Short mmCIF file of C-alpha atoms in Angstrom, two decimals:
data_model
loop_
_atom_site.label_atom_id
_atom_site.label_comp_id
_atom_site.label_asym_id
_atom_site.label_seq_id
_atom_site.Cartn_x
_atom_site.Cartn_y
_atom_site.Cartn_z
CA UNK A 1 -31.77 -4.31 -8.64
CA UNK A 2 -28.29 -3.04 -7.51
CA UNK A 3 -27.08 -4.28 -4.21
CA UNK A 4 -27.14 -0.70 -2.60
CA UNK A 5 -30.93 -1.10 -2.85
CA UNK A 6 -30.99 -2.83 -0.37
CA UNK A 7 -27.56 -3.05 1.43
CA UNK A 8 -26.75 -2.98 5.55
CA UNK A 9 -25.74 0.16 6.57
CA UNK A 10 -23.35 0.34 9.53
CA UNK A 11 -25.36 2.28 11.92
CA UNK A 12 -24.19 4.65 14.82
CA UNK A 13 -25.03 1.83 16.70
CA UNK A 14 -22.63 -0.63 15.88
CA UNK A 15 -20.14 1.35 15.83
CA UNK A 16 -20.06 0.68 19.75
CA UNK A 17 -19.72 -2.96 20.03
CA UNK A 18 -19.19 -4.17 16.14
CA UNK A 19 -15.63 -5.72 15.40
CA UNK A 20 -15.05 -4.21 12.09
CA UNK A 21 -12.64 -6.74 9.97
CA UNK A 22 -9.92 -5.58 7.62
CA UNK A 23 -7.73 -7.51 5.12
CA UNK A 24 -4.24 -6.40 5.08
CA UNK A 25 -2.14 -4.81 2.00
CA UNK A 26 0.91 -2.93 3.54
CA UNK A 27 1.41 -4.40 6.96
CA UNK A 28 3.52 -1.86 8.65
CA UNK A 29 0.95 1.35 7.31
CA UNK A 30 -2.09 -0.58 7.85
CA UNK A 31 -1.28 -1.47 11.72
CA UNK A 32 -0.73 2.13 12.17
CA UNK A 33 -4.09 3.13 10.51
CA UNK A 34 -5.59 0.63 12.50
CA UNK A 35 -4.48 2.32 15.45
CA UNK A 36 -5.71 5.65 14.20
CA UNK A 37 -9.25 4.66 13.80
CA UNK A 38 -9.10 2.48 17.38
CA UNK A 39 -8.04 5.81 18.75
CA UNK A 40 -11.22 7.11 16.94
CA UNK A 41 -13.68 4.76 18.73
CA UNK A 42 -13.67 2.04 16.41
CA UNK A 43 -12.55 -1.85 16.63
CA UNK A 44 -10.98 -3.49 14.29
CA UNK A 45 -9.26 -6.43 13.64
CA UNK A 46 -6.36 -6.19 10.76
CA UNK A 47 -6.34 -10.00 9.39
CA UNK A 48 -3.27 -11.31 9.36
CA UNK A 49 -3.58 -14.85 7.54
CA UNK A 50 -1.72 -16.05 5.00
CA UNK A 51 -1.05 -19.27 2.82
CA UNK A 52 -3.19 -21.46 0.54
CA UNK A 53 -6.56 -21.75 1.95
CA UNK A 54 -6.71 -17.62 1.48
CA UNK A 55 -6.82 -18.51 -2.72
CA UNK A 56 -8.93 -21.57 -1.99
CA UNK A 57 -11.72 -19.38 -0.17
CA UNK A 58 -11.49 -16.46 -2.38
CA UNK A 59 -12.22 -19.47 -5.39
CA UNK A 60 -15.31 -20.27 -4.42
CA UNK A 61 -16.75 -16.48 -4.53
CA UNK A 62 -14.93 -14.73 -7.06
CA UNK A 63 -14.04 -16.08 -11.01
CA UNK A 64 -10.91 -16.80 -11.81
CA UNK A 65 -10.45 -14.61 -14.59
CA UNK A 66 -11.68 -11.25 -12.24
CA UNK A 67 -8.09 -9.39 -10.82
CA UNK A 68 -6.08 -11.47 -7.82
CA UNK A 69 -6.22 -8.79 -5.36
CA UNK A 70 -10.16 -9.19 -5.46
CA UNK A 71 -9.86 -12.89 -5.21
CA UNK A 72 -7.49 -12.41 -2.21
CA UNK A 73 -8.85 -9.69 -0.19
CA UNK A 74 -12.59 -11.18 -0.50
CA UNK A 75 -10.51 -15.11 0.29
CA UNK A 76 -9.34 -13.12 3.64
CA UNK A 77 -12.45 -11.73 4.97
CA UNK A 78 -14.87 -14.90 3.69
CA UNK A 79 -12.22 -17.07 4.99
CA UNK A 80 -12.21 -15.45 9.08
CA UNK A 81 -15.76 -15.19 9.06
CA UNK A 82 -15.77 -18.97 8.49
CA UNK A 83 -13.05 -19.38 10.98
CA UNK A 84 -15.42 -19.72 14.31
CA UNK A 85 -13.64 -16.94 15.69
CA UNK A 86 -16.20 -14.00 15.62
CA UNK A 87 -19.94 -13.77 16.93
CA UNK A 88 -21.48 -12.84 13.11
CA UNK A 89 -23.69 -10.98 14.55
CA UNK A 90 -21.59 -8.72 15.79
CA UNK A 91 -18.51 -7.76 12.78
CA UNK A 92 -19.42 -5.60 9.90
CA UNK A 93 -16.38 -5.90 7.10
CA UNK A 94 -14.52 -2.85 5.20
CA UNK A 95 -13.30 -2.34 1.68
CA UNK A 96 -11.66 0.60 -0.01
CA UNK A 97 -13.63 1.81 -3.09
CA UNK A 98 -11.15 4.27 -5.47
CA UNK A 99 -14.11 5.12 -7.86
CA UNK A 100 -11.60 5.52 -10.55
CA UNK A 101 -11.42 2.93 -13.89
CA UNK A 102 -10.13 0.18 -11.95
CA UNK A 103 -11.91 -2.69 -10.95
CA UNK A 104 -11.36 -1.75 -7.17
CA UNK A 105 -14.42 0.14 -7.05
CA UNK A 106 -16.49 -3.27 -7.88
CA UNK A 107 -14.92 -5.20 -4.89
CA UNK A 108 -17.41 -3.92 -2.41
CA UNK A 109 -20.15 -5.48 -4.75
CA UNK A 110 -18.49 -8.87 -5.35
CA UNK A 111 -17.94 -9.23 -1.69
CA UNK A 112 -21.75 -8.38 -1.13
CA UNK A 113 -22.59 -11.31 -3.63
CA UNK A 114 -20.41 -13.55 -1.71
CA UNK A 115 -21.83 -12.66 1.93
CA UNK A 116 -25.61 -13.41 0.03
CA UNK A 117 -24.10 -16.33 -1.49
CA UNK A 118 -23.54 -17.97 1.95
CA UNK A 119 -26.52 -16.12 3.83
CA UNK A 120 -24.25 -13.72 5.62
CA UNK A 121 -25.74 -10.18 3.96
CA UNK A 122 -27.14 -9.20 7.29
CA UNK A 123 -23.27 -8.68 7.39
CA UNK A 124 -22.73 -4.33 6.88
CA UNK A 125 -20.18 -3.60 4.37
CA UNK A 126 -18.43 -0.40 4.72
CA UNK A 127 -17.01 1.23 1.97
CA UNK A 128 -13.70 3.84 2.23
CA UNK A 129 -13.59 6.31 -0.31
CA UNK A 130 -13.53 10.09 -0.91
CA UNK A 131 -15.83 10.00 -3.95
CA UNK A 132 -19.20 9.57 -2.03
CA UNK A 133 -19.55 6.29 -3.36
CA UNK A 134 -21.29 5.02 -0.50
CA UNK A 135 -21.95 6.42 3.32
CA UNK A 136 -22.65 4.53 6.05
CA UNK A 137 -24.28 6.70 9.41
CA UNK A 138 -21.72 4.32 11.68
CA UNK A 139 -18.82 5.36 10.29
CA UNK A 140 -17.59 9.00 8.84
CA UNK A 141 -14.27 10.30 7.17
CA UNK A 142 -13.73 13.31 9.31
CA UNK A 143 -11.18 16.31 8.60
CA UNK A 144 -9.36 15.04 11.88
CA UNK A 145 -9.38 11.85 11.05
CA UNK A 146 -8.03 11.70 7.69
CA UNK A 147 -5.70 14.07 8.94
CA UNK A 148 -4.34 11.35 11.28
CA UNK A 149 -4.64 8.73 8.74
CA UNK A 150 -2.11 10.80 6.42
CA UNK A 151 0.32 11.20 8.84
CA UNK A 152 0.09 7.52 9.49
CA UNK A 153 0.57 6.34 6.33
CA UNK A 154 3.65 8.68 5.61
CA UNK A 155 4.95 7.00 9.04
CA UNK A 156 4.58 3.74 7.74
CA UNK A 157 6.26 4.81 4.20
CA UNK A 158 9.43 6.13 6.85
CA UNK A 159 9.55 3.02 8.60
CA UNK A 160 8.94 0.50 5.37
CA UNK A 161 12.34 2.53 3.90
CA UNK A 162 14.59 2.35 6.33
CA UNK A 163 13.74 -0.50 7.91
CA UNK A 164 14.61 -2.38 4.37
CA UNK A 165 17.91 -0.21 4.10
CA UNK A 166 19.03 -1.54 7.73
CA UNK A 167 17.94 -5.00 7.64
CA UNK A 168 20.19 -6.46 5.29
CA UNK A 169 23.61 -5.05 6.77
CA UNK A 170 22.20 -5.49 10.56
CA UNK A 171 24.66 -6.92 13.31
CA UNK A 172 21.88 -8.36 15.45
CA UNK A 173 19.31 -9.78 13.46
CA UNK A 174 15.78 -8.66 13.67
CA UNK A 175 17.19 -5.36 15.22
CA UNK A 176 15.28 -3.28 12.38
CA UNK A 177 11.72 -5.65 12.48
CA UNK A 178 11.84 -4.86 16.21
CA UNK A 179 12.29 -0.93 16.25
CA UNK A 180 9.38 -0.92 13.69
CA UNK A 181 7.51 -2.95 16.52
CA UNK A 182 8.79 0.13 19.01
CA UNK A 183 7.92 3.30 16.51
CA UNK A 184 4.71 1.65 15.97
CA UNK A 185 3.73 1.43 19.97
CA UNK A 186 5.06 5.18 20.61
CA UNK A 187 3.14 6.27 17.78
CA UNK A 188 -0.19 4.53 18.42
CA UNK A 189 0.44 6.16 22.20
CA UNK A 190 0.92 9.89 21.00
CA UNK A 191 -2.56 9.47 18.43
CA UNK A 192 -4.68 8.28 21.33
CA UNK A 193 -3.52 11.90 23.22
CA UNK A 194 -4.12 13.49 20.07
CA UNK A 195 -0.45 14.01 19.30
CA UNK A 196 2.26 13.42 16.28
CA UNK A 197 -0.21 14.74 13.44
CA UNK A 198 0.27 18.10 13.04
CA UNK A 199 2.70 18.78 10.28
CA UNK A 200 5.30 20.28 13.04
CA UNK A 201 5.34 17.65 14.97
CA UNK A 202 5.13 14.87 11.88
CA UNK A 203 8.42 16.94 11.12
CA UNK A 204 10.04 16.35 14.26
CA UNK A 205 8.87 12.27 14.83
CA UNK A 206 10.54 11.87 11.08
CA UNK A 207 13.91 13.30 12.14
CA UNK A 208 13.89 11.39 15.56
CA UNK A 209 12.77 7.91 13.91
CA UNK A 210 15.56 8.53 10.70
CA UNK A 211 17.89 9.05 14.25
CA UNK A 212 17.28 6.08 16.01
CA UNK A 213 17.50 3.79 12.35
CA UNK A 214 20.94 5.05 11.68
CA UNK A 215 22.06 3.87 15.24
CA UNK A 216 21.16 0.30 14.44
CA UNK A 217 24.86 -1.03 14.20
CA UNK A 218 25.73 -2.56 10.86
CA UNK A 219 28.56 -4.54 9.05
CA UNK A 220 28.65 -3.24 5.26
CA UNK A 221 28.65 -5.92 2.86
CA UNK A 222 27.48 -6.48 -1.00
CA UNK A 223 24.64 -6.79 -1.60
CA UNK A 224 22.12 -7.07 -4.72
CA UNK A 225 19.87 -3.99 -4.69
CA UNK A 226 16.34 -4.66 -5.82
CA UNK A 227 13.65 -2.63 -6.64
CA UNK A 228 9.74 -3.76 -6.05
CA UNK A 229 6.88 -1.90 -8.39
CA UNK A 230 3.29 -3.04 -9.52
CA UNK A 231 0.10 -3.04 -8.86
CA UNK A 232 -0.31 -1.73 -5.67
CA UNK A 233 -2.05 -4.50 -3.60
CA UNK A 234 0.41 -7.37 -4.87
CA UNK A 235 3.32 -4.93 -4.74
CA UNK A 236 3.01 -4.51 -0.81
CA UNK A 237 0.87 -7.88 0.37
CA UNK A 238 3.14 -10.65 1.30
CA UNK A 239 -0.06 -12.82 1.12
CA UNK A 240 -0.58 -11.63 -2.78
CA UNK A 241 3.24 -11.48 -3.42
CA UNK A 242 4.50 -14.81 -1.71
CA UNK A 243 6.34 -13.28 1.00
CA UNK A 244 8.63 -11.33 -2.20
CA UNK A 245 10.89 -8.88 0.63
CA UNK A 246 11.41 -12.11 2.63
CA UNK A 247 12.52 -14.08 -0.25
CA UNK A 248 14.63 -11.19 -1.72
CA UNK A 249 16.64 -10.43 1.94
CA UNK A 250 17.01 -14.46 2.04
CA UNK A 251 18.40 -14.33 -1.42
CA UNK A 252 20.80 -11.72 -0.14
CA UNK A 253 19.53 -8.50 -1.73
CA UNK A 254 18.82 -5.13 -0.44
CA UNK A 255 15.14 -3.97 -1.50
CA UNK A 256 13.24 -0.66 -2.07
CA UNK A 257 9.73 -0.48 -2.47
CA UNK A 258 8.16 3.15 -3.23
CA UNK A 259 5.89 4.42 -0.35
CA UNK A 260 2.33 4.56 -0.60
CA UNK A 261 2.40 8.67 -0.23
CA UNK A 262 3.78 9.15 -4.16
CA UNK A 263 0.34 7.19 -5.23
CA UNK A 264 -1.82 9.58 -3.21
CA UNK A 265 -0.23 12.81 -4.45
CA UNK A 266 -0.28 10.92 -8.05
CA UNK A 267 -4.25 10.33 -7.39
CA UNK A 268 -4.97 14.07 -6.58
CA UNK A 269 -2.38 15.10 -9.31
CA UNK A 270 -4.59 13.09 -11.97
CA UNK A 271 -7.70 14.90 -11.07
CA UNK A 272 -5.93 18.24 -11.73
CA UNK A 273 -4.52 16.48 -15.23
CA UNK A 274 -8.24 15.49 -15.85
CA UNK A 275 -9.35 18.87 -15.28
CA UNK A 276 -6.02 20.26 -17.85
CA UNK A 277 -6.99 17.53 -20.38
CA UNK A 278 -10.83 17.57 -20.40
CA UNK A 279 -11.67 21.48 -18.17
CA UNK A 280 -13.89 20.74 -15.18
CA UNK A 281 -14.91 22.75 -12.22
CA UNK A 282 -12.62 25.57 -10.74
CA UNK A 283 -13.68 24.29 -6.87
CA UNK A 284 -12.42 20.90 -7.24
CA UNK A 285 -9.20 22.39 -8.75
CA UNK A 286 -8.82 24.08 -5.97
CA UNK A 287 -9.34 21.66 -3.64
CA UNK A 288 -7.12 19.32 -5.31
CA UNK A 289 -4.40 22.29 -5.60
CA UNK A 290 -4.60 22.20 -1.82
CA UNK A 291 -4.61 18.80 -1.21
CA UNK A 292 -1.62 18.01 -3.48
CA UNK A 293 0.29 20.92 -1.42
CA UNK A 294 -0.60 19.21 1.75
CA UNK A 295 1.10 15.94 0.95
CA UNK A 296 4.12 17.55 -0.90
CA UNK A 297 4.75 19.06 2.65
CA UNK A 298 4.89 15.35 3.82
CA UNK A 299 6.66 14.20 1.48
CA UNK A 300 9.52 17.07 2.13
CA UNK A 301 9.73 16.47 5.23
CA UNK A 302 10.06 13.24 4.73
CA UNK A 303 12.68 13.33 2.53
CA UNK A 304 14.69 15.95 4.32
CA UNK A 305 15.14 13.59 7.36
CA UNK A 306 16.02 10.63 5.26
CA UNK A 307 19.00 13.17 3.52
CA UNK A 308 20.54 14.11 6.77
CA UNK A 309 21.93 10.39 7.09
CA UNK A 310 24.35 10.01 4.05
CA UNK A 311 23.83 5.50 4.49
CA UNK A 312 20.66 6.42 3.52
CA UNK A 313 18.94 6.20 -0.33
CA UNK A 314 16.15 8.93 0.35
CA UNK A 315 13.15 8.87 -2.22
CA UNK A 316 12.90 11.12 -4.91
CA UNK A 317 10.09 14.08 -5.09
CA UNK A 318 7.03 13.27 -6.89
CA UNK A 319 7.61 16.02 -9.44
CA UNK A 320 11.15 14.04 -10.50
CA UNK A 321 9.22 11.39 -10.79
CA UNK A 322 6.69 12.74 -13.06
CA UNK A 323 9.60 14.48 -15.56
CA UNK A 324 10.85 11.26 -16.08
CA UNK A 325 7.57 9.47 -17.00
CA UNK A 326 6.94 12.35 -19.97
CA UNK A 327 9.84 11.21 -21.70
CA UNK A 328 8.17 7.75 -22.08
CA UNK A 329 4.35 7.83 -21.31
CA UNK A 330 1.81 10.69 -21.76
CA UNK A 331 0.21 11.88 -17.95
CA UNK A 332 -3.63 10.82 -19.38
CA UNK A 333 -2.49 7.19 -18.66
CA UNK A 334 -3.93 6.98 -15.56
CA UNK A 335 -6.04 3.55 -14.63
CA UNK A 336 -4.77 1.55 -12.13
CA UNK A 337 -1.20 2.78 -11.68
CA UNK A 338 -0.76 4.46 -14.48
CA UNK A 339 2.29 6.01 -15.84
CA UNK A 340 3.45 6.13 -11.96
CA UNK A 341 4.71 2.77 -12.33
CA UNK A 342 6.54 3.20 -15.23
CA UNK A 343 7.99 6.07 -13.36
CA UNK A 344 8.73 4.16 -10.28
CA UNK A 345 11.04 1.89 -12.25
CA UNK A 346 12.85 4.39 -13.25
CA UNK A 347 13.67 6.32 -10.27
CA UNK A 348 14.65 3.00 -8.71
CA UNK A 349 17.41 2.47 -11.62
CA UNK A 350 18.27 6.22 -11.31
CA UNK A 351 18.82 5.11 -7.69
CA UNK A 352 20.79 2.55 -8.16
CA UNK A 353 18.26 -0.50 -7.69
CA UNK A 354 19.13 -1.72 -11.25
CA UNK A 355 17.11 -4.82 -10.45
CA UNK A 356 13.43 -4.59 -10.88
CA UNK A 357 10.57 -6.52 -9.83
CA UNK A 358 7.82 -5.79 -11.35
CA UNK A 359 4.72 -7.47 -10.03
CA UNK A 360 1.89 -8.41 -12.17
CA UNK A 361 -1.51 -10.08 -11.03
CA UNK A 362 -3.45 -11.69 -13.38
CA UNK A 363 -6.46 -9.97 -14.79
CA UNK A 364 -5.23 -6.21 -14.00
CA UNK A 365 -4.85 -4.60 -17.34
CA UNK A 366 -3.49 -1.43 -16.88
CA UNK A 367 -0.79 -2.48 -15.30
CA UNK A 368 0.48 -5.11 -17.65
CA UNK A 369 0.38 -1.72 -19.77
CA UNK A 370 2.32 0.49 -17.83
CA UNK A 371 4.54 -2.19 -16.48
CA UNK A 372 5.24 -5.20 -18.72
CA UNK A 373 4.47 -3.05 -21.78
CA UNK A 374 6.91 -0.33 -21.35
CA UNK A 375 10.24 -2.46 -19.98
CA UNK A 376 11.86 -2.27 -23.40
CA UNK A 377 11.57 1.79 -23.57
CA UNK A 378 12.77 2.00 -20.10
CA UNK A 379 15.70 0.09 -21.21
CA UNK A 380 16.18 1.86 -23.84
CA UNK A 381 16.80 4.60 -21.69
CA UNK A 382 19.00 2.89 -19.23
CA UNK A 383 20.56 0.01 -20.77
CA UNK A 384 21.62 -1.16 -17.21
CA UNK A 385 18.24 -1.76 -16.68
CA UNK A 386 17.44 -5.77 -15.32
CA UNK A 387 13.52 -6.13 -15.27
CA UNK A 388 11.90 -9.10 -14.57
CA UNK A 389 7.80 -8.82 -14.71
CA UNK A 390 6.35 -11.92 -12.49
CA UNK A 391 2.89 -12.94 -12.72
CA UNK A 392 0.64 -13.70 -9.44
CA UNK A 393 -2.27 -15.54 -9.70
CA UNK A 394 -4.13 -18.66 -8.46
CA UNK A 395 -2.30 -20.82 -10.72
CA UNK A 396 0.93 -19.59 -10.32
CA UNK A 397 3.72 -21.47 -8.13
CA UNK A 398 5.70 -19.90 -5.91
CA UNK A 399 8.59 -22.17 -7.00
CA UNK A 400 8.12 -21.21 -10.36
CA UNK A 401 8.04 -17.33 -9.68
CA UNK A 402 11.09 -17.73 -7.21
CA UNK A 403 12.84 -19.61 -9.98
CA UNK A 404 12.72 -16.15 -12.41
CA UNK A 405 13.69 -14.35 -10.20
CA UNK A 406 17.02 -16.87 -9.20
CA UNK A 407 17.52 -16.04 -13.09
CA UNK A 408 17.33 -12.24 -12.58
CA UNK A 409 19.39 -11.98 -10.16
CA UNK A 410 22.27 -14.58 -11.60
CA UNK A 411 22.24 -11.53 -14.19
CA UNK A 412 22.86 -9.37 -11.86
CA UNK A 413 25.70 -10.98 -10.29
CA UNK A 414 27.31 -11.21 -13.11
#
């Protein structure tokens, strides 16, 4: 019998005194869409561990050979609700569910065998997806809400890019990290009053926090610019990636890591390829139509305020990507990543982030396909092109990993 037989729902209820825990992927978005849904009525807690014991716990529930990001983000929640810290009978736990080909939509389940496992199912499980998966009375997707919870995640994509553009070259250190800290208070202010999510004013908070970046006072120096792609949970977790951004700025490198808003417009764009490739109902391709127009407006605007300060590298439209992955990869390769990472890499060596990182965790597929499996046509294309694919899994060191990319960027140097 499947476990939705007879799973907890998260009722109305709960949603009033229930601590609903979180594991983190992208720290700077996921604060902010914590904030969002607090504003909403909920509470959650965004877990912040980090370090061995995260694998360890995620060991004993989930098989080795399943993907790493399952492993980890099961490790985080297992591991705090062994911690002592929360009343069990009182947290409910949440886990993203894409519905797609990828494994993703499974990690609801696995985490369900690992509550019953340790007698914790009376533990409600909610699941976050678009695809009506799964519904829980307690907790609803609303128009306003994922309205929000756009805008949020394009401010975090803002903040992750310039804050790694400044950080490198700034005078007082930790002058970037802490205006981040300040964007992310004023924000989380204006969405408890209801403000800074229309598209207007999502417009006008992008020009004023491009602004305030490119008064940060810097000293211009070399520096090795490196480019981050992957799978999307290791490419942004500093728990799954062993602290890669840290390492890299220590190493003395600029980085750039593509925002999370080019995967969501490449998500609605594959239903619409899906629908060219295969037909499929008229409604949904309209609805998608819409919904890829909404986030192209984001990503504009975006873009525009990024231009207006010349020190800045501003990201290139999703439809630039998307030309340059059909002259390598055909648009039905679409699990996991899909051709988007091949894409990504790329646009970063277009950009001038020769230097590529391309992380890999064990046991996801797809993107060994699209990533480690198309490095020699992209440097075919661009011959400058320094790719270095490094694998993350329990096994792995972090010496070991830190020691390839040492090599990659010796080549760099030179």
């Amino acid at each position: 019998m499947s476990d939705n037989a007879h799973r907890v729902e998260f009722t109305r209820e709960m949603k009033k005194d229930y601590t609903i825990l979180t594991p983190n992927m992208a720290p700077i978005h996921f604060e902010l869409i914590k904030n969002v849904l607090e504003s909403d009525g909920y509470h959650i807690e965004l877990l912040r561990t980090t370090g061995r014991e995260i694998v360890d716990e995620g060991l004993k529930y989930v098989h080795n050979d399943t993907c790493y990001p399952a492993l980890l983000s099961i490790g985080q929640l297992m591991h705090a609700l062994h911690s002592g810290k929360y009343n069990l009978h009182k947290v409910a736990l949440i886990m993203t569910q894409t519905g797609g080909g990828c494994r993703a939509s499974n990690y609801i389940h696995l985490l369900r065998k690992a509550l019953k496992k340790d007698g914790l199912d009376y533990i409600p499980v909610i699941s976050v997806n678009l695809s009506g998966l799964e519904s829980n009375p307690g907790f609803k997707i609303t128009l306003p809400l994922l309205r929000k919870a756009i805008a949020a995640l394009t401010y975090g994509d803002l903040l992750m890019l310039l804050k790694n553009q400044v950080k490198p070259y700034e005078i007082k250190e930790g002058a970037s990290d802490a205006l981040v800290e300040q964007w992310t208070l004023t924000l989380t202010k204006l969405f408890e009053q209801g403000k800074a999510f229309t598209q207007r004013e999502v417009r006008d908070y992008f020009q004023r926090i491009a602004k305030s970046f490119a008064q940060i006072p810097i000293r211009r120096r070399e520096k090795t610019k490196v480019g981050i792609v992957g799978e999307i949970y290791v490419k942004y977790s500093a728990l799954a990636n062993n602290h890669l951004e840290d390492f890299l700025f220590s190493q003395g490198c600029e980085v750039m890591v593509p925002g999370i808003l080019g995967f969501m417009i490449f998500k609605v764009d594959n239903r619409l390829e899906d629908i060219k490739l295969y037909g499929g109902s008229e409604a949904k391709k309209q609805v998608c139509t819409l919904l890829k127009w909404y986030f192209t407006k984001y990503e504009s605007d975006l873009i525009a305020a990024v231009k207006k300060y010349p020190q800045f590298t501003a990201p290139a439209p999703y439809a630039h990507l998307k030309e340059l992955a059909g002259k390598v990869i055909g648009y039905g390769c679409k699990m996991g990543e899909g051709w988007l990472l091949t894409a990504e890499m790329m646009e970063l060596i277009e950009s001038g982030y020769e230097n590529v990182v391309c992380t890999q965790p064990f046991g996801c597929l797809p993107n060994h396909i699209v990533g480690k499996g198309m490095i020699r046509k992209v440097k075919n294309l661009y011959p400058q092109a320094n790719i270095v694919p490094i694998d993350y899994d329990p096994s792995a060191t972090q010496v070991n990993q830190e020691n390839r990319i040492k090599l990659m960027l010796a080549v760099a140097r030179e």
